Amino acid sequence: MSSSSSSRCLRLLEKCKDLKELKQAHGQVITSGLSHNTFAHSRLLAFFSSPHNLGTRRRRTGSISYAWEIFEKIQEPTVCIVNTMIKAFFLSNELTRTLGMYKHMLQIGMCPDNYTFPYLLKACSDMESYSLGSSIHGQCLKFGFLADTYVGNSLISMYSELGVMKDARYVFDEMPSHCVVAWTVLISGYSRTGDVFEARLVFDESPVKDRGVWGSMISGYVQNNCFKEGLQMFRVMQMTGVQPDEMILVSILSACAQLGSLENGKWVQRYLEKLGMAMTVRLGTALVDMYAKCGRLDFARELFDKMPVRDVICWNAMISGFAMNGRGEEAMALFQEMQNSGTRPDDITLISLLTACTTCPGMASEGLKLLSVMCNTYNIQPKGEHYACLIHLISKEGFLEEARNLVQSAHTEDEEEDGSVVAWRALLSGCVDHGEVCLAEAAAEKVFRLERHDGAYVLLSNLYAAAGKHDGAKRVRKMMRKKKELIDKKTPGCSSVEINGVVHEFVAGENL
């Protein structure tokens, strides 16, 4: 076969867009006499190691099976080909087979290289297996790759995602040199575990602060509810001349939304326009969410309507905005638009819609219909939060027995889940509103057993007092005092208000 024909055949492999085209190209490889060509095999398998080519779960299963058939026919695979299969298995979510491929590599006497370990470590992280991760760490040590930047960063990332920051820091400290990726991953790891103080110390140590390092610290503050600190960090970053990317701006808009800082949020939108950044779905959704949480539904809806592409998160942000601002009927109307557009709702959509129903009187039946639609039409399995929201809705309208039956049927298997506590608390609140003492006592007993919060004690005590049962009120207050040491440890409430562009925070119990 001529070299030009071989080159044309190999170029054809690189242009394949789906499995059907690849199979046709594979046929060309065989008929062209390249069936034993190592480079041709590597090109064939490279198709399966690209996340863009794998598609749906069903297509992934078919693709990886075909990839394995190709691999088995290779008589002497190179380390590059084995690494490609490891990556292909990982991207297909075949985590056990990802590690099994490494075992096969060792069994045939092949030595791994620095491209072998990162996907193995990612597999251990996704499997949430510290023991397997430690074993692969030992393999990295055995083959002498701990000093490799690529492997070292992957180890830090794995331990960070597993929440073992002591080991992540140890790997970091043992590395002979650190690129900005290592600093970024370590900062993100501490932030993920809630240790923003340590994350800030690492940030301050970093000798080079690129956009990734700044972004990890800003998003770390925002993820841990340190919204003012996130905004302050953003201002410092601007003074250094570093230009933000989409991720940073989404974090800043989230901080503005949580603080109710409308002026800062409007400034971000003007800044986006000044930079000429494209209004992506993520940025558009963040702006819609910010305006909705700041009470400017007119701005939120205008932006929402102008967006050329909307995903389910964007629809949820707008529906939730209507719900939280007491515009239940508009939220329901928007849900109808969402269905007409062909966008499939998710469990967050249901929460937002049930919340919207609670803002309008007489919508208990609508809430029950919604639950039926989500279960039967969209096959969404309701969670504790959904039942809690629905129970709040129907108990608020006086259907207390129906609410009790619903909460009992919804939580027969796992009463320890958070949603169960919220559901019983919602029933208790409805009983208090309607003066139903007996049912309130039964609900309160469940809440007392499932949580250590003082809210249920206060509700029941107030109900007893209102019903003239002062002995009962005294007994509940005594129970509260016994648990005072637990109650005192809870995180105090916090609120914020924006005045003349300045955000002021207030913490429950602090002196003004």
JSON list of C-alpha atoms in Angstrom, two decimals, residues 312-313 316 338 344-351 374 378 380 386:
[
{"chain": "A", "resi": 312, "resn": "VAL", "atom": "CA", "xyz": [-32.74, 24.02, 33.07]},
{"chain": "A", "resi": 313, "resn": "ILE", "atom": "CA", "xyz": [-30.63, 25.95, 35.62]},
{"chain": "A", "resi": 316, "resn": "ASN", "atom": "CA", "xyz": [-35.02, 27.32, 37.62]},
{"chain": "A", "resi": 338, "resn": "MET", "atom": "CA", "xyz": [-40.56, 25.84, 30.15]},
{"chain": "A", "resi": 344, "resn": "ARG", "atom": "CA", "xyz": [-36.98, 18.97, 30.94]},
{"chain": "A", "resi": 345, "resn": "PRO", "atom": "CA", "xyz": [-37.51, 20.08, 34.58]},
{"chain": "A", "resi": 346, "resn": "ASP", "atom": "CA", "xyz": [-35.53, 18.57, 37.47]},
{"chain": "A", "resi": 347, "resn": "ASP", "atom": "CA", "xyz": [-35.99, 18.20, 41.23]},
{"chain": "A", "resi": 348, "resn": "ILE", "atom": "CA", "xyz": [-34.92, 21.83, 41.80]},
{"chain": "A", "resi": 349, "resn": "THR", "atom": "CA", "xyz": [-37.74, 22.97, 39.51]},
{"chain": "A", "resi": 350, "resn": "LEU", "atom": "CA", "xyz": [-40.22, 21.09, 41.68]},
{"chain": "A", "resi": 351, "resn": "ILE", "atom": "CA", "xyz": [-38.92, 22.69, 44.88]},
{"chain": "A", "resi": 374, "resn": "MET", "atom": "CA", "xyz": [-43.10, 15.30, 38.22]},
{"chain": "A", "resi": 378, "resn": "TYR", "atom": "CA", "xyz": [-40.83, 13.30, 34.21]},
{"chain": "A", "resi": 380, "resn": "ILE", "atom": "CA", "xyz": [-38.49, 12.54, 39.14]},
{"chain": "A", "resi": 386, "resn": "HIS", "atom": "CA", "xyz": [-40.20, 18.15, 48.23]}
]
